[in-house]
Coordinates of C-alpha atoms in Angstrom, one line a residue:
Chain S
M76 CA 7.6 55.4 80.4
Q77 CA 7.1 58.5 78.3
R78 CA 9.7 61.3 78.8
Y79 CA 9.3 65.0 78.0
F80 CA 11.7 67.9 78.1
L81 CA 10.7 71.1 79.8
T82 CA 12.9 74.0 80.9
P83 CA 14.5 74.3 84.4
E84 CA 12.2 77.2 85.1
A85 CA 9.2 74.9 85.0
F86 CA 10.3 73.1 88.2
T87 CA 9.7 75.7 90.9
G88 CA 7.4 73.7 93.2
D89 CA 5.6 70.4 93.4
A90 CA 3.1 71.4 90.6
V91 CA 4.3 71.7 87.0
A92 CA 2.3 73.5 84.3
L93 CA 2.4 71.5 81.1
P94 CA 3.1 73.3 77.9
S95 CA 0.5 72.9 75.1
D96 CA 2.5 70.5 72.9
I97 CA 2.8 68.1 75.8
V98 CA -0.8 68.5 76.7
H99 CA -1.7 67.7 73.1
H100 CA 0.6 64.6 73.1
I101 CA -0.8 63.2 76.3
G102 CA -4.5 64.0 75.6
T103 CA -4.8 63.6 71.9
V104 CA -2.0 61.3 70.7
L105 CA -1.8 59.0 73.8
R106 CA -5.5 59.5 74.8
Q107 CA -4.5 59.7 78.5
G108 CA -5.6 62.2 81.2
A109 CA -5.4 62.7 85.0
G110 CA -3.5 59.9 86.6
Y111 CA -1.1 59.4 83.7
E112 CA 2.5 58.8 84.9
M113 CA 5.5 60.1 83.0
V114 CA 9.0 61.5 83.4
L115 CA 9.6 65.2 83.0
L116 CA 13.2 66.5 82.4
D117 CA 14.6 69.9 82.9
G118 CA 17.2 69.5 80.2
A119 CA 19.9 70.3 82.7
G120 CA 20.4 66.8 84.0
N121 CA 17.5 66.4 86.4
E122 CA 14.6 64.0 85.9
Y123 CA 11.2 64.1 87.7
A124 CA 8.8 61.2 88.1
C125 CA 5.4 63.0 87.7
V126 CA 1.7 62.2 87.5
V127 CA -0.9 64.3 85.6
T128 CA -3.3 65.9 88.1
S129 CA -5.5 67.8 85.6
L130 CA -5.7 67.9 81.8
E131 CA -7.8 70.4 79.8
K132 CA -7.8 70.9 76.0
K133 CA -4.9 73.3 76.0
S134 CA -3.5 73.2 79.5
G135 CA -2.6 70.7 82.2
V136 CA -0.8 70.3 85.5
A137 CA 1.4 67.5 86.8
K138 CA 2.6 66.8 90.3
V139 CA 6.2 65.8 91.0
L140 CA 6.4 62.5 92.9
S141 CA 10.2 62.3 93.1
S142 CA 13.3 63.6 91.4
R143 CA 16.9 62.5 90.8
R144 CA 20.0 63.3 88.8
S145 CA 20.0 61.5 85.5
E146 CA 22.7 58.9 84.9
T147 CA 22.5 58.6 81.2
E148 CA 24.9 61.3 80.1
L149 CA 28.5 60.6 78.9
P150 CA 31.1 61.5 81.5
I151 CA 32.7 64.0 79.1
D152 CA 31.2 66.8 77.0
V153 CA 31.3 65.7 73.4
T154 CA 30.9 68.0 70.4
L155 CA 30.6 66.5 66.9
A156 CA 31.6 68.7 64.0
Y157 CA 30.2 67.1 60.9
A158 CA 31.1 68.4 57.4
L159 CA 27.9 68.7 55.4
P160 CA 27.2 65.4 53.6
K161 CA 24.8 64.9 50.6
G162 CA 21.1 64.4 51.0
D163 CA 19.4 63.7 54.4
K164 CA 22.4 61.9 56.0
V165 CA 22.8 64.9 58.3
E166 CA 19.4 64.1 59.8
L167 CA 20.3 60.4 60.3
V168 CA 23.6 61.5 62.0
A169 CA 21.9 64.1 64.2
Q170 CA 19.4 61.4 65.4
K171 CA 22.0 58.7 66.0
A172 CA 24.6 61.0 67.5
T173 CA 22.0 62.1 70.0
E174 CA 21.3 58.5 71.0
L175 CA 25.0 58.0 71.4
G176 CA 25.4 61.0 73.7
I177 CA 26.7 64.1 72.0
H178 CA 26.1 67.5 73.6
H179 CA 26.6 69.8 70.6
L180 CA 26.4 69.3 66.9
L181 CA 28.4 71.7 64.7
L182 CA 27.7 71.6 61.0
F183 CA 30.1 73.2 58.5
E184 CA 31.0 73.2 54.8
S185 CA 34.4 71.5 54.2
S186 CA 36.3 71.9 51.0
R187 CA 34.9 68.7 49.6
S188 CA 31.3 69.2 50.8
V189 CA 29.1 68.9 47.7
A190 CA 26.0 70.1 49.7
K191 CA 25.8 73.8 50.4
W192 CA 23.3 75.5 52.7
D193 CA 21.8 78.8 51.5
A194 CA 22.4 81.3 54.4
K195 CA 18.7 82.3 54.3
K196 CA 17.6 78.7 54.9
V197 CA 20.1 77.9 57.8
P198 CA 17.8 78.9 60.7
K199 CA 15.0 76.7 59.4
K200 CA 17.3 73.7 58.8
V201 CA 18.9 74.1 62.2
E202 CA 15.5 74.2 63.9
R203 CA 14.5 71.0 62.1
I204 CA 17.6 69.3 63.2
E205 CA 17.1 70.4 66.8
K206 CA 13.6 69.0 66.7
I207 CA 15.0 65.6 65.5
M208 CA 17.6 65.8 68.4
Q209 CA 14.9 66.6 71.0
E210 CA 12.8 63.6 69.9
A211 CA 15.9 61.3 69.9
A212 CA 16.9 62.6 73.3
E213 CA 13.5 61.8 74.8
Q214 CA 13.5 58.3 73.2
S215 CA 17.0 57.4 74.3
Y216 CA 16.6 58.5 77.9
R217 CA 19.0 61.4 77.5
A218 CA 18.9 64.1 80.3
V219 CA 20.1 66.9 78.0
V220 CA 19.0 67.9 74.5
P221 CA 22.0 68.6 72.2
T222 CA 22.3 72.0 70.5
C223 CA 23.0 72.5 66.7
T224 CA 25.0 75.3 65.3
F225 CA 26.0 76.0 61.6
L226 CA 29.4 77.7 61.2
T227 CA 32.2 78.3 58.8
S228 CA 35.3 76.1 58.5
K229 CA 37.3 79.1 59.8
Q230 CA 35.0 79.6 62.8
L231 CA 35.4 75.9 63.6
S232 CA 39.2 76.0 63.9
Q233 CA 39.0 79.2 66.0
Q234 CA 37.0 77.2 68.6
F235 CA 39.7 74.6 69.1
E236 CA 41.0 76.3 72.3
Q237 CA 37.7 75.7 74.0
Y238 CA 38.3 71.9 73.9
D239 CA 40.7 69.6 75.8
E240 CA 41.2 67.4 72.8
V241 CA 40.3 67.7 69.1
I242 CA 40.2 64.6 66.9
I243 CA 39.8 64.3 63.1
A244 CA 38.5 61.2 61.3
Y245 CA 41.0 60.9 58.5
E246 CA 40.9 58.0 56.2
E247 CA 44.5 58.4 55.1
S248 CA 45.4 57.5 58.7
A249 CA 43.4 54.3 58.3
K250 CA 45.1 53.4 55.0
E251 CA 48.5 54.0 56.6
G252 CA 47.7 51.6 59.4
E253 CA 47.6 54.2 62.2
Q254 CA 45.6 52.4 64.9
S255 CA 46.2 53.8 68.4
A256 CA 45.8 57.6 68.4
L257 CA 42.1 57.5 69.3
A258 CA 42.6 55.1 72.2
K259 CA 45.5 57.2 73.5
I260 CA 43.3 60.3 73.6
L261 CA 40.3 58.5 75.1
N262 CA 42.5 57.0 77.8
R263 CA 43.8 60.4 78.9
L264 CA 40.5 62.3 79.0
N265 CA 39.0 63.0 82.5
P266 CA 35.4 63.4 83.5
K267 CA 33.9 66.8 82.5
Q268 CA 36.6 67.5 79.9
R269 CA 35.6 68.6 76.4
L270 CA 36.2 66.6 73.3
L271 CA 35.6 67.8 69.7
V272 CA 35.3 65.1 67.0
I273 CA 35.5 66.3 63.4
T274 CA 34.2 64.0 60.6
G275 CA 34.1 64.5 56.9
P276 CA 31.8 64.5 53.9
E277 CA 31.8 61.8 51.2
G278 CA 35.4 61.5 50.0
G279 CA 36.8 62.7 53.3
F280 CA 38.9 65.8 54.1
D281 CA 41.6 67.1 51.8
S282 CA 45.1 66.9 53.2
G283 CA 45.4 70.7 53.3
E284 CA 42.4 71.0 55.7
V285 CA 43.8 68.3 57.9
T286 CA 47.3 69.8 58.1
Q287 CA 45.8 73.1 59.1
W288 CA 43.8 71.6 61.9
V289 CA 46.7 69.5 63.1
E290 CA 48.8 72.7 63.3
A291 CA 46.0 74.2 65.4
G292 CA 46.3 71.3 67.9
A293 CA 44.0 68.5 66.5
T294 CA 45.0 64.8 66.1
A295 CA 44.2 62.8 62.9
C296 CA 42.9 59.4 63.8
A297 CA 41.9 56.2 62.1
F298 CA 38.6 54.6 63.2
G299 CA 39.8 51.1 62.5
P300 CA 41.5 49.8 59.2
R301 CA 38.3 49.9 57.1
I302 CA 37.1 52.9 55.2
L303 CA 33.9 54.2 56.7
R304 CA 31.2 56.2 54.9
S305 CA 30.6 59.8 55.9
E306 CA 27.6 58.9 58.1
T307 CA 29.3 55.9 59.7
A308 CA 32.5 57.5 61.0
P309 CA 30.7 59.8 63.6
L310 CA 28.7 56.8 64.9
Y311 CA 31.9 54.7 65.2
A312 CA 33.6 57.5 67.1
L313 CA 30.7 58.1 69.5
S314 CA 30.2 54.4 70.1
A315 CA 34.0 54.0 70.9
I316 CA 33.8 57.0 73.2
S317 CA 30.9 55.4 75.1
Y318 CA 32.6 52.0 75.2
A319 CA 35.9 53.4 76.4
L320 CA 34.5 55.8 79.0
E321 CA 31.3 54.0 80.2
L322 CA 31.9 50.3 79.8
A323 CA 35.6 49.5 79.7
K324 CA 36.7 52.0 82.4
E325 CA 37.7 50.2 85.6
Chain O
M203 CA 41.6 52.8 43.8
Q204 CA 38.6 50.8 42.6
R205 CA 38.2 47.3 44.2
Y206 CA 36.3 44.3 42.8
F207 CA 35.6 40.9 44.3
L208 CA 36.1 37.8 42.2
T209 CA 36.4 34.2 43.4
P210 CA 39.6 32.4 44.6
E211 CA 39.4 30.2 41.4
A212 CA 40.0 33.4 39.2
F213 CA 43.6 33.7 40.5
T214 CA 45.3 30.7 38.9
G215 CA 48.1 32.5 37.1
D216 CA 49.3 36.0 36.3
A217 CA 46.4 36.7 33.9
V218 CA 42.9 37.1 35.3
A219 CA 39.8 36.8 33.1
L220 CA 37.4 39.6 34.1
P221 CA 33.7 38.7 34.5
S222 CA 31.2 40.6 32.4
D223 CA 29.8 42.8 35.3
I224 CA 33.3 44.1 36.0
V225 CA 34.0 44.6 32.3
H226 CA 30.8 46.6 32.1
H227 CA 31.8 48.7 35.1
I228 CA 35.3 49.5 33.9
G229 CA 34.4 50.1 30.2
T230 CA 31.0 51.7 30.4
V231 CA 30.6 53.2 33.8
L232 CA 34.2 54.4 34.4
R233 CA 35.0 54.7 30.7
Q234 CA 38.4 53.1 31.2
G235 CA 40.3 50.4 29.2
A236 CA 43.7 48.8 28.9
G237 CA 46.2 50.3 31.3
Y238 CA 43.5 50.9 34.0
E239 CA 44.9 49.9 37.5
M240 CA 42.7 48.4 40.2
V241 CA 42.6 46.0 43.1
L242 CA 41.0 42.5 42.6
L243 CA 40.1 40.5 45.7
D244 CA 39.6 36.8 46.0
G245 CA 37.1 37.2 48.9
A246 CA 39.2 34.9 51.0
G247 CA 41.5 37.5 52.4
N248 CA 44.0 38.1 49.5
E249 CA 44.2 41.3 47.4
Y250 CA 45.9 41.7 44.0
A251 CA 47.1 44.9 42.5
C252 CA 46.2 44.5 38.8
V253 CA 46.3 46.3 35.4
V254 CA 43.8 45.8 32.6
T255 CA 45.7 44.4 29.6
S256 CA 42.7 44.0 27.2
L257 CA 39.1 45.1 27.4
E258 CA 36.4 44.1 24.8
K259 CA 32.7 44.7 25.0
K260 CA 31.9 41.6 27.1
S261 CA 35.3 40.3 28.1
G262 CA 38.6 41.5 29.5
V263 CA 41.9 40.4 31.0
A264 CA 44.0 41.9 33.8
K265 CA 47.5 41.1 34.8
V266 CA 48.5 40.7 38.4
L267 CA 51.3 43.1 39.4
S268 CA 51.6 42.1 43.1
S269 CA 49.6 40.4 45.8
R270 CA 49.3 40.5 49.6
R271 CA 47.2 39.5 52.5
S272 CA 44.6 42.1 53.3
E273 CA 44.8 43.7 56.7
T274 CA 41.4 45.2 57.0
E275 CA 39.5 42.3 58.6
L276 CA 38.6 42.2 62.3
P277 CA 40.9 39.8 64.3
I278 CA 37.8 37.8 65.4
D279 CA 35.0 36.3 63.3
V280 CA 31.8 38.3 64.1
T281 CA 28.2 37.2 63.3
L282 CA 25.4 39.7 63.7
A283 CA 21.9 38.2 64.4
Y284 CA 19.4 41.0 63.8
A285 CA 15.8 40.6 64.6
L286 CA 13.7 41.9 61.7
P287 CA 13.0 45.6 62.1
K288 CA 10.4 47.6 60.3
G289 CA 10.9 49.1 56.9
D290 CA 14.3 49.3 55.2
K291 CA 16.4 49.5 58.4
V292 CA 17.7 46.0 57.7
E293 CA 19.3 47.3 54.5
L294 CA 20.9 50.2 56.4
V295 CA 22.2 47.8 59.1
A296 CA 23.5 45.3 56.4
Q297 CA 25.5 48.1 54.8
K298 CA 26.9 49.7 58.0
A299 CA 27.6 46.3 59.6
T300 CA 29.7 45.4 56.5
E301 CA 31.7 48.6 56.8
L302 CA 32.2 47.8 60.5
G303 CA 33.5 44.3 59.8
I304 CA 30.9 41.5 60.3
H305 CA 31.5 38.2 58.6
H306 CA 27.9 36.8 58.7
L307 CA 24.5 38.4 59.0
L308 CA 21.7 36.2 60.4
L309 CA 18.1 37.6 60.1
F310 CA 15.3 36.2 62.2
E311 CA 11.8 37.0 63.4
S312 CA 11.8 37.6 67.2
S313 CA 8.6 37.6 69.2
R314 CA 8.3 41.4 68.9
S315 CA 9.2 41.7 65.2
V316 CA 6.4 43.5 63.5
A317 CA 7.9 42.8 60.1
K318 CA 7.4 39.3 58.7
W319 CA 9.1 37.8 55.7
D320 CA 7.0 35.7 53.4
A321 CA 8.9 32.4 52.9
K322 CA 8.5 32.7 49.1
K323 CA 10.2 36.1 49.1
V324 CA 13.1 35.2 51.4
P325 CA 15.6 34.1 48.6
K326 CA 15.1 37.4 46.7
K327 CA 15.4 39.5 49.8
V328 CA 18.6 37.7 50.9
E329 CA 20.0 38.2 47.5
R330 CA 19.4 41.9 47.6
I331 CA 21.0 42.2 51.0
E332 CA 24.1 40.2 49.8
K333 CA 24.4 42.7 46.9
I334 CA 24.3 45.6 49.3
M335 CA 26.9 43.9 51.4
Q336 CA 29.2 43.2 48.4
E337 CA 29.1 46.9 47.4
A338 CA 29.8 48.0 51.0
A339 CA 32.7 45.5 51.2
E340 CA 34.2 46.9 48.1
Q341 CA 33.9 50.5 49.3
S342 CA 35.1 49.9 52.8
Y343 CA 38.3 48.0 51.7
R344 CA 37.0 44.8 53.2
A345 CA 38.8 41.6 52.0
V346 CA 35.8 39.3 52.6
V347 CA 32.1 39.7 51.6
P348 CA 29.8 38.8 54.5
T349 CA 27.1 36.2 53.9
C350 CA 23.4 36.6 54.8
T351 CA 21.1 33.8 56.1
F352 CA 17.4 34.0 57.1
L353 CA 16.5 31.5 59.9
T354 CA 14.0 30.9 62.7
S355 CA 14.5 32.0 66.3
K356 CA 14.8 28.3 67.2
Q357 CA 17.5 27.7 64.6
L358 CA 19.4 30.7 66.0
S359 CA 19.7 29.3 69.5
Q360 CA 20.6 25.9 68.2
Q361 CA 23.7 27.5 66.6
F362 CA 25.1 28.9 69.9
E363 CA 27.5 26.1 70.4
Q364 CA 29.4 27.2 67.2
Y365 CA 30.4 30.4 68.9
D366 CA 33.0 31.2 71.6
E367 CA 30.8 33.9 73.0
V368 CA 27.2 35.0 72.5
I369 CA 26.0 38.5 73.5
I370 CA 22.5 39.9 73.5
A371 CA 21.7 43.6 73.4
Y372 CA 19.2 44.0 76.1
E373 CA 17.8 47.4 77.1
E374 CA 16.7 46.3 80.5
S375 CA 20.4 45.7 81.3
A376 CA 20.9 49.4 80.3
K377 CA 18.1 50.6 82.5
E378 CA 19.4 48.5 85.5
G379 CA 22.8 50.2 85.1
E380 CA 24.7 47.0 84.0
Q381 CA 27.9 48.4 82.4
S382 CA 30.7 46.0 82.1
A383 CA 29.6 42.7 80.7
L384 CA 30.5 43.7 77.1
A385 CA 34.0 44.8 78.1
K386 CA 34.6 41.7 80.0
I387 CA 33.7 39.5 77.0
L388 CA 35.7 41.6 74.5
N389 CA 38.7 41.5 76.8
R390 CA 38.7 37.7 76.9
L391 CA 38.3 37.0 73.2
N392 CA 41.3 35.8 71.3
P393 CA 42.2 36.2 67.6
K394 CA 40.1 33.9 65.3
Q395 CA 37.5 33.2 68.0
R396 CA 33.8 33.5 67.0
L397 CA 31.4 36.0 68.5
L398 CA 27.7 36.1 67.9
V399 CA 25.9 39.5 68.6
I400 CA 22.1 39.4 68.9
T401 CA 20.2 42.7 68.6
G402 CA 16.5 43.3 68.7
P403 CA 13.6 44.9 66.8
E404 CA 11.8 48.1 67.9
G405 CA 10.8 47.6 71.5
G406 CA 13.7 45.2 72.1
F407 CA 13.4 41.5 73.1
D408 CA 10.9 40.2 75.5
S409 CA 12.3 38.8 78.8
G410 CA 11.2 35.3 78.0
E411 CA 13.4 35.2 74.9
V412 CA 16.4 36.7 76.7
T413 CA 16.0 34.2 79.6
Q414 CA 16.0 31.3 77.2
W415 CA 19.1 32.5 75.4
V416 CA 20.9 33.2 78.7
E417 CA 20.1 29.6 79.7
A418 CA 21.6 28.5 76.4
G419 CA 24.9 30.3 77.3
A420 CA 24.4 33.9 76.0
T421 CA 25.2 37.0 78.1
A422 CA 22.8 40.0 78.2
C423 CA 24.7 43.3 77.8
A424 CA 24.0 47.0 78.0
F425 CA 25.5 49.1 75.2
G426 CA 25.9 52.2 77.5
P427 CA 23.2 53.7 79.7
R428 CA 21.2 55.2 76.9
I429 CA 18.4 53.4 75.1
L430 CA 19.4 52.8 71.5
R431 CA 17.1 52.3 68.5
S432 CA 16.9 49.0 66.8
E433 CA 19.3 50.0 64.0
T434 CA 21.7 51.8 66.3
A435 CA 22.5 49.0 68.7
P436 CA 24.3 46.7 66.2
L437 CA 26.4 49.7 65.0
Y438 CA 27.4 50.4 68.6
A439 CA 28.3 46.8 69.3
L440 CA 30.4 46.5 66.1
S441 CA 32.2 49.9 66.6
A442 CA 33.0 48.8 70.2
I443 CA 34.4 45.5 69.0
S444 CA 36.6 47.2 66.5
Y445 CA 37.7 49.8 69.0
A446 CA 38.5 47.2 71.7
L447 CA 40.2 44.7 69.5
E448 CA 41.9 46.9 66.8
L449 CA 42.6 50.3 68.5
A450 CA 42.8 49.9 72.2
K451 CA 44.6 46.5 72.3
E452 CA 48.2 46.8 73.4

C-alpha cells in the first residue's frame, strides 16, 4: 500500500487535508481518486490507514480509518557520519542507510576526502539528499524520515557527548585482526540510546584523525576481516546493528 | 599492498612467472619494475608475499618471500542466488557481495523478474560479472575469487540438497513481524557448512515460488522489519552473516 509522509500537525481530526504533491501523485501519477486507500505517516512514529474522500486538481481530503504506532524503527537512535566520498556514492548511501534505519545523516570532509562541497551549494545538496531519504523512507515502511546535516570535522567531534557510543570504521583494525569491538558495543546498548557510526572516504581515515576521535571517546572497529569500500562499510554497520538488535536479541 | 590472483599451478617453486595482464599492470599502470613488492594469491586460500625480480615488456618473474593461509574468508561457504533485477544492479550486488565474502553467485529469472537474459548473451554477461568479482576480491583482501553461474529457477531448487541451510529473503515475513528465523539458522551453522541465500527482484518473490522452495527445505526469513530494495537485501544478509559468524561469535 502506498505510504506518504505528512507532518504531525496534519492529524488533528478524522479528516486530513492532503498537500498538493500528494494530490498530484494520487490523481496524476497513480490515476486514482475518491475511495483510494493508503497509509499516511506523521513522521513522528504514527501511521494512519486512510481513504481518499475527495480529490480535486490541487486539493484533496482523506478520512482516517485507524491509527497505530509503527513498529519499523530501530530500537536505538542511529546517526551515520559519512566522510564525503567521490561521485554520487553519497546518494546511494543516503538511500540504503534510510532503508536500514538511520535517524540522522551527518556529512563531513575528512582529511582524505577528495570531494569538497562548495559552501554555497551545501543547502541545495542537503535538500536533494533529504528528498532521496524521504522517498526511501516511504518505500521501506519507515515511520520517520531521517535528517541530513553537513558539518565540519571539528563540529563532528564536538558532538560526541550527545551519544552513548561512538564507533569508527577503521580498516587498520580489520588488518590487525580486531574482531569483537563492534559486537561488545552493540551488546551493551539499551533501547532509546544513541549511537554514532563514523565511516570514511576512499582510502579510509588517516591515523591522526582516528587517534583524535578515540581520545574523545570513540572506539575503532573492524567490520569483519575483509577491506570494504567506502560505500559498503556504512551498509555493513547498519545491517549488523539491525541484526544484533532486532533479530538476534532474545 | 597491491594484490593479484594467479592459479595454484603458478606456485611450484620460489620463482613465479607473471602473466601478461599483471606485467602490464605493474609496468605500465603502476610504472614499477624490479624490486616492487606485492601479494600474489593462488585463489585457493594461500597468499604469497613476493618481490618482482625481473620485468620485461610482456613477461616478468617474482620471487616468493613468504607464504601463509589467508584469514579473510568467511568461516562458512556462502552462495547467493539473486533473481535478476532491473538495470545494472546485478553488477553492484556482485561487487558488494564479493567484498562481503560470498563464494558463489547464482543468477536466475524468478517469476517477477522484469529483466530477461538472452541465452546467447549469457556467457559474455557472466564473464563480465566474474571480472567485476575478481577486481572486488583483490581490493577487499579476499583469498578466493567467487564464481558466477546463470541457471533456471528449476535448476536452483534442484541444488538445495547440496546446502546445509537455504534461506529466502521474503518481505511478507517482514510485514508479519517474523524476526528470529535468520538468527536461529546462523546460530546453528558450523564452520565449513554451506549456506544458500536466495533474494528477489523488485517486488519480491511471489508466494507460489516461496511455498515451493519452503516445501523443498528452505526457510523464509525477514531481514528486519523494514522493506529492503532488491539490491539491499543481499547486502543485509551477507553483513549479518559476517557479523554473526566473525564478530559476535564467542
